[in-house]
């Protein structure tokens, strides 16, 4: 029993020591903007809901980890409908020390900037009591870095931002509150990427963390070791976030949101929504192992160096595990080509390790030194056929030692499993000894044409290499022998 009490005392001591001091005698009103499902985002997740969860996380951070007197909320759920003046009336009635209003922005789908708006009068002076500007100046940096986006106006007085001809501040929550105040805009809920991130539970914790760090700095306290690693898992080729990826850090796992776990709430399309976001707290410092796996992808294994001062971001682009296959070939199976005129063209499903392909293909009967060229994306190989025999059946074989850029062996038969050869039969045509000739012309030879500008028409007995006609056709005025330029 003695041992237990000692241990308990130790735990309590540790808790007291880990608490951030300097907020005692102070309190704050957190104001999650809007009510219910107001300000719906582009993918059906509302700003109001995002704001509520950010406020709840921030309240927990402040109450659990600092000596703040208390944290008030202007609403605590998504059912209450709270008007603008009710929010400021509430803060004024309790004589709160601070008012922080939490929002996100709306506009074009490509915009995703951050913004801090502090109370300002039409004459440009900061609202009295002062403080909103100083807090905003701290918050804007943490918020923008945390969201990993940019800001256009940064921390700005609301009258400068919206324009006030008299009075001010512009925003109700700045104008009607009696205490220092500010309002945050964390990106745009009309931005598809941001709106899908907003759906994630821990993403809202990340936003709250940026405010928490800002508030304790404003109150003169040191930021504790963050211990947070977060990032976005994407497909290396498409760039699309991956649902259901499993991230393991320091022995703990996090699975990115899926349709079944989350997105079904916001869409009937099971493939539409994705954010690829993961987030770990309480990760020890130094180098930590990280692995990422997802069905159909190669597993990623690495280490991550934890930041002592901010979030540690580690985005991972997973490589699709699908083996490469031949997705197109000219001539087709059983078809033919004319040696020296038609090339042999092989297209692969993925970028290839070209040296491995060059060493892996052969022809039967053998062809000596056929020139070849790879296109820029390293997916298409074009082989010159000048060295091929006429009138011959050829078999092209590409051994599974041919690999893609990611070291996956060729899937010759295209059944989804790599490691087998690609075999392709084609033939070469017999030599064409007959020269092309003109079989029809308009106007006809020696014809007397009444048209002012006849369209001259020549028809050949077989397809012509059109580039070979260049400079070969001339028009002569037979009465003057003048060469008519065309
Ligand atoms: Zn808003």
Short mmCIF file of C-alpha atoms and ligand atoms in Angstrom, two decimals:
data_model
loop_
_atom_site.label_atom_id
_atom_site.label_comp_id
_atom_site.label_asym_id
_atom_site.label_seq_id
_atom_site.Cartn_x
_atom_site.Cartn_y
_atom_site.Cartn_z
CA UNK A 1 0.00 0.00 0.00
CA UNK A 2 2.86 2.33 0.86
CA UNK A 3 4.42 1.63 -2.48
CA UNK A 4 1.17 2.45 -4.25
CA UNK A 5 0.82 5.78 -2.43
CA UNK A 6 4.40 6.73 -3.30
CA UNK A 7 3.76 5.90 -6.92
CA UNK A 8 0.54 7.94 -6.94
CA UNK A 9 2.36 10.90 -5.42
CA UNK A 10 5.00 10.62 -8.12
CA UNK A 11 2.37 10.60 -10.87
CA UNK A 12 0.69 13.68 -9.37
CA UNK A 13 4.01 15.49 -9.13
CA UNK A 14 4.79 14.70 -12.75
CA UNK A 15 1.37 15.98 -13.81
CA UNK A 16 1.79 19.22 -11.91
CA UNK A 17 5.25 19.73 -13.36
CA UNK A 18 4.06 19.07 -16.93
CA UNK A 19 1.37 21.72 -16.57
CA UNK A 20 2.00 25.02 -18.31
CA UNK A 21 1.81 27.97 -15.96
CA UNK A 22 1.19 31.65 -16.59
CA UNK A 23 -2.51 31.39 -17.47
CA UNK A 24 -3.76 31.42 -13.88
CA UNK A 25 -6.15 34.32 -13.20
CA UNK A 26 -7.12 34.37 -16.87
CA UNK A 27 -9.91 32.79 -18.90
CA UNK A 28 -11.11 32.65 -22.47
CA UNK A 29 -14.33 32.34 -24.43
CA UNK A 30 -14.02 29.99 -27.40
CA UNK A 31 -16.57 30.81 -30.09
CA UNK A 32 -17.15 28.09 -32.69
CA UNK A 33 -18.59 30.16 -35.54
CA UNK A 34 -22.13 29.50 -36.86
CA UNK A 35 -24.59 26.81 -35.69
CA UNK A 36 -25.83 23.39 -36.73
CA UNK A 37 -24.66 22.57 -40.26
CA UNK A 38 -24.31 26.18 -41.43
CA UNK A 39 -21.82 27.12 -44.14
CA UNK A 40 -21.74 23.78 -45.91
CA UNK A 41 -18.39 22.92 -47.47
CA UNK A 42 -17.92 21.78 -51.05
CA UNK A 43 -18.03 18.09 -50.08
CA UNK A 44 -20.89 18.32 -47.59
CA UNK A 45 -18.91 18.89 -44.37
CA UNK A 46 -19.93 22.19 -42.76
CA UNK A 47 -17.76 24.97 -41.43
CA UNK A 48 -19.99 25.02 -38.31
CA UNK A 49 -19.12 21.40 -37.49
CA UNK A 50 -15.40 21.94 -38.10
CA UNK A 51 -15.41 25.01 -35.84
CA UNK A 52 -17.19 23.12 -33.04
CA UNK A 53 -14.63 20.31 -32.93
CA UNK A 54 -11.66 22.68 -33.11
CA UNK A 55 -13.11 24.55 -30.13
CA UNK A 56 -13.66 21.33 -28.17
CA UNK A 57 -10.07 20.20 -28.78
CA UNK A 58 -8.70 23.63 -27.86
CA UNK A 59 -10.77 23.67 -24.66
CA UNK A 60 -9.35 20.25 -23.72
CA UNK A 61 -5.75 21.36 -24.41
CA UNK A 62 -6.18 24.48 -22.26
CA UNK A 63 -7.95 22.76 -19.37
CA UNK A 64 -5.79 19.62 -19.32
CA UNK A 65 -2.35 21.14 -19.81
CA UNK A 66 -2.39 24.68 -18.41
CA UNK A 67 -3.30 26.45 -15.18
CA UNK A 68 -5.97 28.59 -16.94
CA UNK A 69 -8.90 29.51 -14.64
CA UNK A 70 -11.54 28.25 -17.06
CA UNK A 71 -12.62 27.99 -20.69
CA UNK A 72 -16.08 29.09 -21.81
CA UNK A 73 -17.81 28.07 -25.04
CA UNK A 74 -20.53 30.02 -26.88
CA UNK A 75 -21.94 26.67 -28.02
CA UNK A 76 -20.95 23.09 -27.20
CA UNK A 77 -22.90 21.06 -29.75
CA UNK A 78 -24.36 21.17 -33.26
CA UNK A 79 -27.97 21.45 -32.09
CA UNK A 80 -27.99 24.81 -30.28
CA UNK A 81 -28.67 27.76 -32.59
CA UNK A 82 -26.67 30.72 -31.29
CA UNK A 83 -26.96 34.17 -32.88
CA UNK A 84 -24.10 36.66 -33.21
CA UNK A 85 -25.20 39.05 -30.44
CA UNK A 86 -25.90 36.12 -28.10
CA UNK A 87 -22.23 35.21 -28.38
CA UNK A 88 -20.93 38.65 -27.42
CA UNK A 89 -23.67 39.11 -24.78
CA UNK A 90 -22.62 35.85 -23.15
CA UNK A 91 -18.93 36.81 -23.07
CA UNK A 92 -19.76 40.28 -21.67
CA UNK A 93 -22.13 38.88 -19.03
CA UNK A 94 -19.45 36.61 -17.54
CA UNK A 95 -16.77 39.29 -17.81
CA UNK A 96 -14.50 36.99 -19.82
CA UNK A 97 -10.83 37.94 -20.27
CA UNK A 98 -10.59 36.95 -23.97
CA UNK A 99 -12.75 36.12 -26.97
CA UNK A 100 -11.46 33.81 -29.73
CA UNK A 101 -13.82 33.13 -32.64
CA UNK A 102 -13.08 30.07 -34.79
CA UNK A 103 -14.00 30.01 -38.50
CA UNK A 104 -12.90 29.01 -41.97
CA UNK A 105 -13.24 30.90 -45.21
CA UNK A 106 -15.37 30.48 -48.34
CA UNK A 107 -14.71 31.36 -51.96
CA UNK A 108 -13.24 29.68 -55.01
CA UNK A 109 -12.33 25.98 -55.01
CA UNK A 110 -8.66 26.80 -55.54
CA UNK A 111 -8.33 29.28 -52.65
CA UNK A 112 -7.12 27.99 -49.28
CA UNK A 113 -5.46 30.86 -47.47
CA UNK A 114 -5.48 31.64 -43.75
CA UNK A 115 -6.47 34.93 -42.15
CA UNK A 116 -6.60 36.51 -38.66
CA UNK A 117 -8.99 39.42 -38.11
CA UNK A 118 -8.64 41.62 -35.03
CA UNK A 119 -10.99 44.42 -33.98
CA UNK A 120 -10.20 47.76 -35.55
CA UNK A 121 -11.95 51.13 -35.70
CA UNK A 122 -12.59 53.04 -38.92
CA UNK A 123 -9.72 55.40 -38.01
CA UNK A 124 -7.29 52.46 -38.15
CA UNK A 125 -6.74 52.19 -34.39
CA UNK A 126 -6.91 48.79 -32.73
CA UNK A 127 -10.03 48.08 -30.68
CA UNK A 128 -9.78 48.93 -26.97
CA UNK A 129 -9.00 46.91 -24.91
CA UNK A 130 -5.98 46.06 -27.06
CA UNK A 131 -4.53 42.59 -27.45
CA UNK A 132 -6.39 41.08 -30.39
CA UNK A 133 -3.70 42.26 -32.80
CA UNK A 134 -0.80 40.87 -30.75
CA UNK A 135 -2.56 37.50 -30.40
CA UNK A 136 -3.43 37.45 -34.13
CA UNK A 137 0.18 38.21 -35.02
CA UNK A 138 1.21 35.03 -33.16
CA UNK A 139 -1.68 32.86 -34.36
CA UNK A 140 -1.29 33.61 -38.06
CA UNK A 141 2.20 32.06 -38.24
CA UNK A 142 1.32 28.89 -36.35
CA UNK A 143 -2.00 28.45 -38.17
CA UNK A 144 -0.53 28.93 -41.65
CA UNK A 145 2.44 26.65 -40.98
CA UNK A 146 0.17 24.05 -39.38
CA UNK A 147 -2.29 24.07 -42.30
CA UNK A 148 0.74 24.06 -44.63
CA UNK A 149 -0.85 26.71 -46.80
CA UNK A 150 -0.22 30.42 -47.28
CA UNK A 151 -1.78 33.67 -46.21
CA UNK A 152 -2.52 36.75 -48.31
CA UNK A 153 -3.56 39.33 -45.71
CA UNK A 154 -2.03 37.64 -42.64
CA UNK A 155 -3.07 39.29 -39.37
CA UNK A 156 -5.15 42.35 -40.27
CA UNK A 157 -7.62 44.75 -38.63
CA UNK A 158 -11.20 43.93 -39.64
CA UNK A 159 -11.91 47.53 -40.79
CA UNK A 160 -8.84 47.43 -43.04
CA UNK A 161 -9.97 44.10 -44.45
CA UNK A 162 -13.69 44.79 -45.00
CA UNK A 163 -13.65 48.59 -45.14
CA UNK A 164 -15.43 50.77 -42.52
CA UNK A 165 -16.66 54.30 -43.31
CA UNK A 166 -17.39 55.06 -39.66
CA UNK A 167 -17.40 53.37 -36.26
CA UNK A 168 -16.04 49.86 -36.21
CA UNK A 169 -14.86 47.27 -35.51
CA UNK A 170 -16.44 45.63 -38.55
CA UNK A 171 -17.08 42.13 -37.19
CA UNK A 172 -19.86 41.74 -34.65
CA UNK A 173 -17.74 39.49 -32.40
CA UNK A 174 -15.03 42.18 -32.32
CA UNK A 175 -17.39 45.19 -32.12
CA UNK A 176 -19.81 43.94 -29.44
CA UNK A 177 -17.38 42.19 -27.07
CA UNK A 178 -15.90 44.17 -24.15
CA UNK A 179 -12.64 42.20 -24.03
CA UNK A 180 -9.73 41.71 -26.45
CA UNK A 181 -10.88 39.57 -29.33
CA UNK A 182 -9.91 38.10 -32.68
CA UNK A 183 -11.30 35.75 -35.34
CA UNK A 184 -9.42 32.98 -37.19
CA UNK A 185 -10.05 31.71 -40.73
CA UNK A 186 -8.33 28.32 -41.13
CA UNK A 187 -8.30 27.80 -44.89
CA UNK A 188 -11.37 27.51 -47.12
CA UNK A 189 -14.13 24.94 -46.62
CA UNK A 190 -14.96 25.53 -50.30
CA UNK A 191 -11.56 24.04 -51.21
CA UNK A 192 -12.06 20.31 -51.95
CA UNK A 193 -8.79 19.18 -50.35
CA UNK A 194 -9.29 21.28 -47.24
CA UNK A 195 -12.94 20.25 -46.86
CA UNK A 196 -11.98 16.55 -46.97
CA UNK A 197 -9.24 17.20 -44.40
CA UNK A 198 -11.75 19.04 -42.20
CA UNK A 199 -13.76 15.80 -41.98
CA UNK A 200 -10.87 14.08 -40.17
CA UNK A 201 -11.11 14.14 -36.38
CA UNK A 202 -7.40 14.71 -35.69
CA UNK A 203 -7.06 17.38 -38.41
CA UNK A 204 -9.23 19.57 -36.17
CA UNK A 205 -6.90 18.71 -33.27
CA UNK A 206 -4.03 19.97 -35.42
CA UNK A 207 -5.81 23.28 -35.99
CA UNK A 208 -6.57 23.55 -32.25
CA UNK A 209 -2.92 22.85 -31.44
CA UNK A 210 -1.83 25.90 -33.45
CA UNK A 211 -4.14 28.11 -31.34
CA UNK A 212 -3.06 26.45 -28.10
CA UNK A 213 0.63 27.08 -28.86
CA UNK A 214 -0.22 30.68 -29.78
CA UNK A 215 -2.20 31.33 -26.59
CA UNK A 216 0.50 29.97 -24.27
CA UNK A 217 3.12 32.02 -26.11
CA UNK A 218 0.95 35.12 -25.79
CA UNK A 219 0.74 34.41 -22.04
CA UNK A 220 4.53 34.14 -21.84
CA UNK A 221 4.80 30.36 -21.37
CA UNK A 222 7.26 28.07 -23.12
CA UNK A 223 5.93 25.69 -25.75
CA UNK A 224 6.40 22.13 -24.46
CA UNK A 225 7.92 19.42 -26.65
CA UNK A 226 5.22 18.89 -29.35
CA UNK A 227 5.70 15.14 -30.00
CA UNK A 228 3.38 15.19 -33.02
CA UNK A 229 4.00 13.55 -36.36
CA UNK A 230 1.41 14.03 -39.08
CA UNK A 231 1.16 13.89 -42.84
CA UNK A 232 -0.71 12.82 -45.94
CA UNK A 233 -0.40 9.46 -47.69
CA UNK A 234 -0.77 9.60 -51.48
CA UNK A 235 -0.38 7.43 -54.58
CA UNK A 236 3.03 8.26 -56.09
CA UNK A 237 1.72 8.22 -59.66
CA UNK A 238 -1.74 9.83 -59.40
CA UNK A 239 -1.02 12.05 -56.38
CA UNK A 240 -4.41 11.04 -54.92
CA UNK A 241 -4.67 10.58 -51.13
CA UNK A 242 -5.04 6.91 -50.12
CA UNK A 243 -7.92 5.68 -47.98
CA UNK A 244 -7.28 2.93 -45.44
CA UNK A 245 -3.48 3.31 -45.35
CA UNK A 246 -2.02 1.99 -42.09
CA UNK A 247 0.76 4.11 -40.57
CA UNK A 248 2.87 2.72 -37.75
CA UNK A 249 5.00 5.05 -35.63
CA UNK A 250 6.85 3.91 -32.55
CA UNK A 251 4.68 0.79 -32.31
CA UNK A 252 1.32 2.57 -32.59
CA UNK A 253 -0.91 2.55 -35.66
CA UNK A 254 -3.25 5.01 -37.38
CA UNK A 255 -5.52 4.13 -40.31
CA UNK A 256 -6.44 6.89 -42.75
CA UNK A 257 -10.17 7.59 -43.17
CA UNK A 258 -12.20 5.33 -45.45
CA UNK A 259 -15.67 5.37 -46.93
CA UNK A 260 -16.77 2.80 -44.36
CA UNK A 261 -15.24 4.63 -41.41
CA UNK A 262 -16.20 8.20 -42.28
CA UNK A 263 -16.92 9.35 -45.82
CA UNK A 264 -20.28 7.54 -46.12
CA UNK A 265 -21.63 10.38 -43.95
CA UNK A 266 -20.94 12.94 -46.67
CA UNK A 267 -21.33 11.13 -50.00
CA UNK A 268 -23.09 8.18 -51.64
CA UNK A 269 -20.10 7.77 -53.95
CA UNK A 270 -17.74 5.33 -52.22
CA UNK A 271 -14.74 6.48 -54.27
CA UNK A 272 -15.21 10.28 -54.18
CA UNK A 273 -13.76 11.35 -50.83
CA UNK A 274 -10.23 10.93 -49.51
CA UNK A 275 -7.77 12.87 -47.34
CA UNK A 276 -4.93 10.41 -46.61
CA UNK A 277 -4.33 12.24 -43.32
CA UNK A 278 -2.67 10.69 -40.25
CA UNK A 279 -1.72 12.19 -36.91
CA UNK A 280 0.11 10.89 -33.83
CA UNK A 281 0.56 12.67 -30.51
CA UNK A 282 2.87 11.83 -27.60
CA UNK A 283 5.64 10.53 -29.86
CA UNK A 284 9.03 10.53 -28.11
CA UNK A 285 11.81 12.75 -29.48
CA UNK A 286 14.72 11.75 -31.68
CA UNK A 287 14.51 9.37 -34.64
CA UNK A 288 11.40 7.23 -34.81
CA UNK A 289 10.62 4.36 -37.15
CA UNK A 290 7.69 4.87 -39.51
CA UNK A 291 6.07 2.37 -41.84
CA UNK A 292 3.12 2.83 -44.16
CA UNK A 293 1.17 0.07 -45.87
CA UNK A 294 -2.00 -0.04 -47.94
CA UNK A 295 -3.66 -2.78 -49.99
CA UNK A 296 -2.15 -2.87 -53.49
CA UNK A 297 0.89 -0.77 -52.56
CA UNK A 298 4.51 -1.49 -51.69
CA UNK A 299 5.18 -1.01 -47.98
CA UNK A 300 7.19 2.08 -47.02
CA UNK A 301 9.75 1.81 -44.20
CA UNK A 302 11.80 4.74 -42.94
CA UNK A 303 12.69 6.82 -39.92
CA UNK A 304 11.48 10.27 -39.06
CA UNK A 305 13.39 12.87 -37.00
CA UNK A 306 10.98 14.44 -34.53
CA UNK A 307 10.89 18.25 -34.39
CA UNK A 308 11.45 19.79 -30.95
CA UNK A 309 9.53 22.93 -31.83
CA UNK A 310 6.63 22.23 -34.19
CA UNK A 311 4.61 19.49 -35.91
CA UNK A 312 6.79 16.91 -37.61
CA UNK A 313 5.33 16.52 -41.10
CA UNK A 314 6.07 13.38 -43.07
CA UNK A 315 4.08 12.90 -46.28
CA UNK A 316 4.51 9.53 -47.93
CA UNK A 317 3.86 8.76 -51.60
CA UNK A 318 3.20 5.01 -51.81
CA UNK A 319 4.13 3.06 -54.92
CA UNK A 320 1.42 0.92 -56.47
CA UNK A 321 2.46 -2.74 -56.29
CA UNK A 322 0.82 -3.64 -59.62
CA UNK A 323 3.47 -5.22 -61.93
CA UNK A 324 4.06 -3.61 -65.34
CA UNK A 325 2.50 -5.20 -68.41
CA UNK A 326 2.48 -4.48 -72.15
CA UNK A 327 -0.54 -2.23 -72.59
CA UNK A 328 -0.17 -1.75 -76.33
CA UNK A 329 1.91 -3.02 -79.26
CA UNK A 330 2.13 -2.26 -82.98
CA UNK A 331 1.81 -4.42 -85.03
CA UNK A 332 -0.89 -6.29 -83.13
CA UNK A 333 -0.66 -10.05 -82.52
CA UNK A 334 -0.63 -11.83 -85.91
CA UNK A 335 -0.39 -8.55 -87.83
CA UNK A 336 2.46 -7.47 -90.09
CA UNK A 337 4.85 -4.61 -90.75
CA UNK A 338 6.97 -3.45 -93.69
CA UNK A 339 10.67 -3.65 -92.72
CA UNK A 340 12.41 -0.29 -92.64
CA UNK A 341 9.15 1.62 -93.12
CA UNK A 342 7.03 0.62 -90.12
CA UNK A 343 8.51 0.62 -86.62
CA UNK A 344 7.73 -1.86 -83.89
CA UNK A 345 6.23 0.02 -80.95
CA UNK A 346 5.80 -1.45 -77.46
CA UNK A 347 3.94 0.50 -74.76
CA UNK A 348 4.13 -0.52 -71.08
CA UNK A 349 1.56 0.22 -68.39
CA UNK A 350 4.11 1.97 -66.13
CA UNK A 351 7.45 3.80 -66.51
CA UNK A 352 10.14 1.16 -67.04
CA UNK A 353 13.72 0.59 -65.98
CA UNK A 354 14.74 0.96 -69.64
CA UNK A 355 18.13 -0.78 -69.27
CA UNK A 356 16.43 -3.88 -67.88
CA UNK A 357 13.97 -3.94 -70.80
CA UNK A 358 16.74 -3.40 -73.37
CA UNK A 359 18.54 -6.46 -71.99
CA UNK A 360 15.38 -8.58 -71.73
CA UNK A 361 13.87 -8.61 -75.22
CA UNK A 362 14.83 -10.71 -78.22
CA UNK A 363 13.48 -11.77 -81.62
CA UNK A 364 13.26 -15.16 -83.23
CA UNK A 365 14.70 -15.42 -85.80
CA UNK A 366 17.38 -13.19 -84.29
CA UNK A 367 17.75 -9.59 -85.46
CA UNK A 368 21.16 -8.00 -85.23
CA UNK A 369 21.47 -4.46 -83.83
CA UNK A 370 18.03 -2.96 -84.35
CA UNK A 371 18.11 0.72 -83.38
CA UNK A 372 15.66 1.68 -80.65
CA UNK A 373 14.41 4.78 -78.85
CA UNK A 374 12.47 5.28 -75.61
CA UNK A 375 10.01 8.13 -75.31
CA UNK A 376 10.39 10.70 -72.53
CA UNK A 377 8.00 9.06 -70.07
CA UNK A 378 9.94 5.76 -70.42
CA UNK A 379 6.79 3.81 -71.19
CA UNK A 380 7.07 3.42 -74.97
CA UNK A 381 9.89 1.66 -76.80
CA UNK A 382 10.16 2.12 -80.58
CA UNK A 383 12.35 -0.35 -82.51
CA UNK A 384 13.62 0.38 -86.01
CA UNK A 385 12.90 -2.56 -88.34
CA UNK A 386 15.48 -1.87 -91.13
CA UNK A 387 17.43 -4.98 -90.08
CA UNK A 388 14.38 -7.29 -90.27
CA UNK A 389 14.00 -9.81 -93.10
CA UNK A 390 11.13 -9.55 -95.57
CA UNK A 391 8.36 -12.13 -95.59
CA UNK A 392 9.31 -13.67 -92.24
CA UNK A 393 7.36 -14.81 -89.16
CA UNK A 394 8.89 -13.23 -86.04
CA UNK A 395 8.39 -13.91 -82.34
CA UNK A 396 9.20 -11.16 -79.87
CA UNK A 397 9.91 -12.33 -76.31
CA UNK A 398 10.39 -9.98 -73.33
CA UNK A 399 11.76 -11.86 -70.34
CA UNK A 400 10.45 -11.02 -66.83
CA UNK A 401 13.87 -9.61 -65.99
CA UNK A 402 12.35 -6.47 -67.53
CA UNK A 403 11.33 -4.30 -64.59
CA UNK A 404 9.49 -1.06 -63.99
CA UNK A 405 10.99 1.98 -62.28
CA UNK A 406 9.96 0.53 -58.93
CA UNK A 407 11.65 -2.83 -59.47
CA UNK A 408 8.46 -4.82 -60.17
CA UNK A 409 9.10 -7.65 -62.70
CA UNK A 410 7.12 -7.73 -65.94
CA UNK A 411 3.69 -9.36 -65.96
CA UNK A 412 3.94 -10.81 -69.47
CA UNK A 413 0.46 -12.34 -69.65
CA UNK A 414 -1.15 -9.36 -67.90
CA UNK A 415 -2.94 -11.45 -65.26
CA UNK A 416 -1.89 -9.18 -62.39
CA UNK A 417 1.00 -11.31 -61.17
CA UNK A 418 4.49 -10.41 -62.34
CA UNK A 419 7.39 -12.69 -63.22
CA UNK A 420 6.35 -14.16 -66.60
CA UNK A 421 7.51 -13.43 -70.14
CA UNK A 422 5.65 -11.50 -72.83
CA UNK A 423 5.44 -13.39 -76.14
CA UNK A 424 4.21 -11.75 -79.35
CA UNK A 425 3.99 -13.05 -82.94
CA UNK A 426 3.99 -10.89 -86.05
CA UNK A 427 5.23 -11.10 -89.61
CA UNK A 428 7.03 -8.92 -92.11
CA UNK A 429 5.63 -8.23 -95.55
CA UNK A 430 7.15 -9.29 -98.85
CA UNK A 431 9.28 -6.67 -100.63
CA UNK A 432 7.32 -4.23 -102.74
CA UNK A 433 9.05 -4.13 -106.13
CA UNK A 434 6.33 -2.20 -107.89
CA UNK A 435 6.80 1.56 -108.05
CA UNK A 436 3.81 3.79 -107.33
CA UNK A 437 2.24 5.57 -110.26
CA UNK A 438 -0.32 8.24 -110.87
CA UNK A 439 -3.58 6.53 -111.81
CA UNK A 440 -5.78 9.61 -111.99
CA UNK A 441 -5.28 13.32 -112.29
CA UNK A 442 -7.50 16.37 -112.45
CA UNK A 443 -7.31 18.30 -114.65
CA UNK A 444 -6.61 15.49 -117.11
CA UNK A 445 -3.54 15.60 -119.35
CA UNK A 446 -3.87 18.38 -122.00
CA UNK A 447 -7.34 19.23 -120.74
CA UNK A 448 -8.74 22.67 -121.43
CA UNK A 449 -10.11 23.78 -118.11
CA UNK A 450 -12.71 26.54 -117.95
CA UNK A 451 -12.49 26.87 -114.16
CA UNK A 452 -10.55 29.90 -112.95
CA UNK A 453 -8.75 28.10 -110.08
CA UNK A 454 -9.11 24.33 -110.51
CA UNK A 455 -8.20 22.15 -107.54
CA UNK A 456 -5.42 19.94 -108.81
CA UNK A 457 -5.92 16.31 -107.82
CA UNK A 458 -3.49 13.39 -108.12
CA UNK A 459 -4.33 9.80 -107.15
CA UNK A 460 -1.56 7.21 -106.74
CA UNK A 461 -1.72 3.45 -107.13
CA UNK A 462 -0.62 2.88 -103.51
CA UNK A 463 -0.03 4.86 -100.31
CA UNK A 464 2.71 7.43 -100.76
CA UNK A 465 5.23 8.63 -98.22
CA UNK A 466 3.93 12.18 -98.42
CA UNK A 467 7.16 13.77 -97.23
CA UNK A 468 8.88 12.32 -100.31
CA UNK A 469 6.67 14.47 -102.58
CA UNK A 470 8.14 17.70 -101.22
CA UNK A 471 9.80 19.67 -104.06
CA UNK A 472 8.87 16.97 -106.57
CA UNK A 473 5.81 18.68 -108.02
CA UNK A 474 6.13 21.75 -110.23
CA UNK A 475 3.81 23.68 -112.54
CA UNK A 476 5.03 25.09 -115.82
CA UNK A 477 3.25 27.54 -118.09
CA UNK A 478 3.79 25.70 -121.40
CA UNK A 479 3.28 28.82 -123.56
CA UNK A 480 6.03 30.80 -121.73
CA UNK A 481 7.95 27.91 -120.11
CA UNK A 482 7.70 29.85 -116.86
CA UNK A 483 7.87 27.84 -113.62
CA UNK A 484 4.81 28.76 -111.58
CA UNK A 485 5.66 28.98 -107.92
CA UNK A 486 3.15 27.37 -105.61
ZN1 LIG B 1 -17.41 31.47 -40.57
#
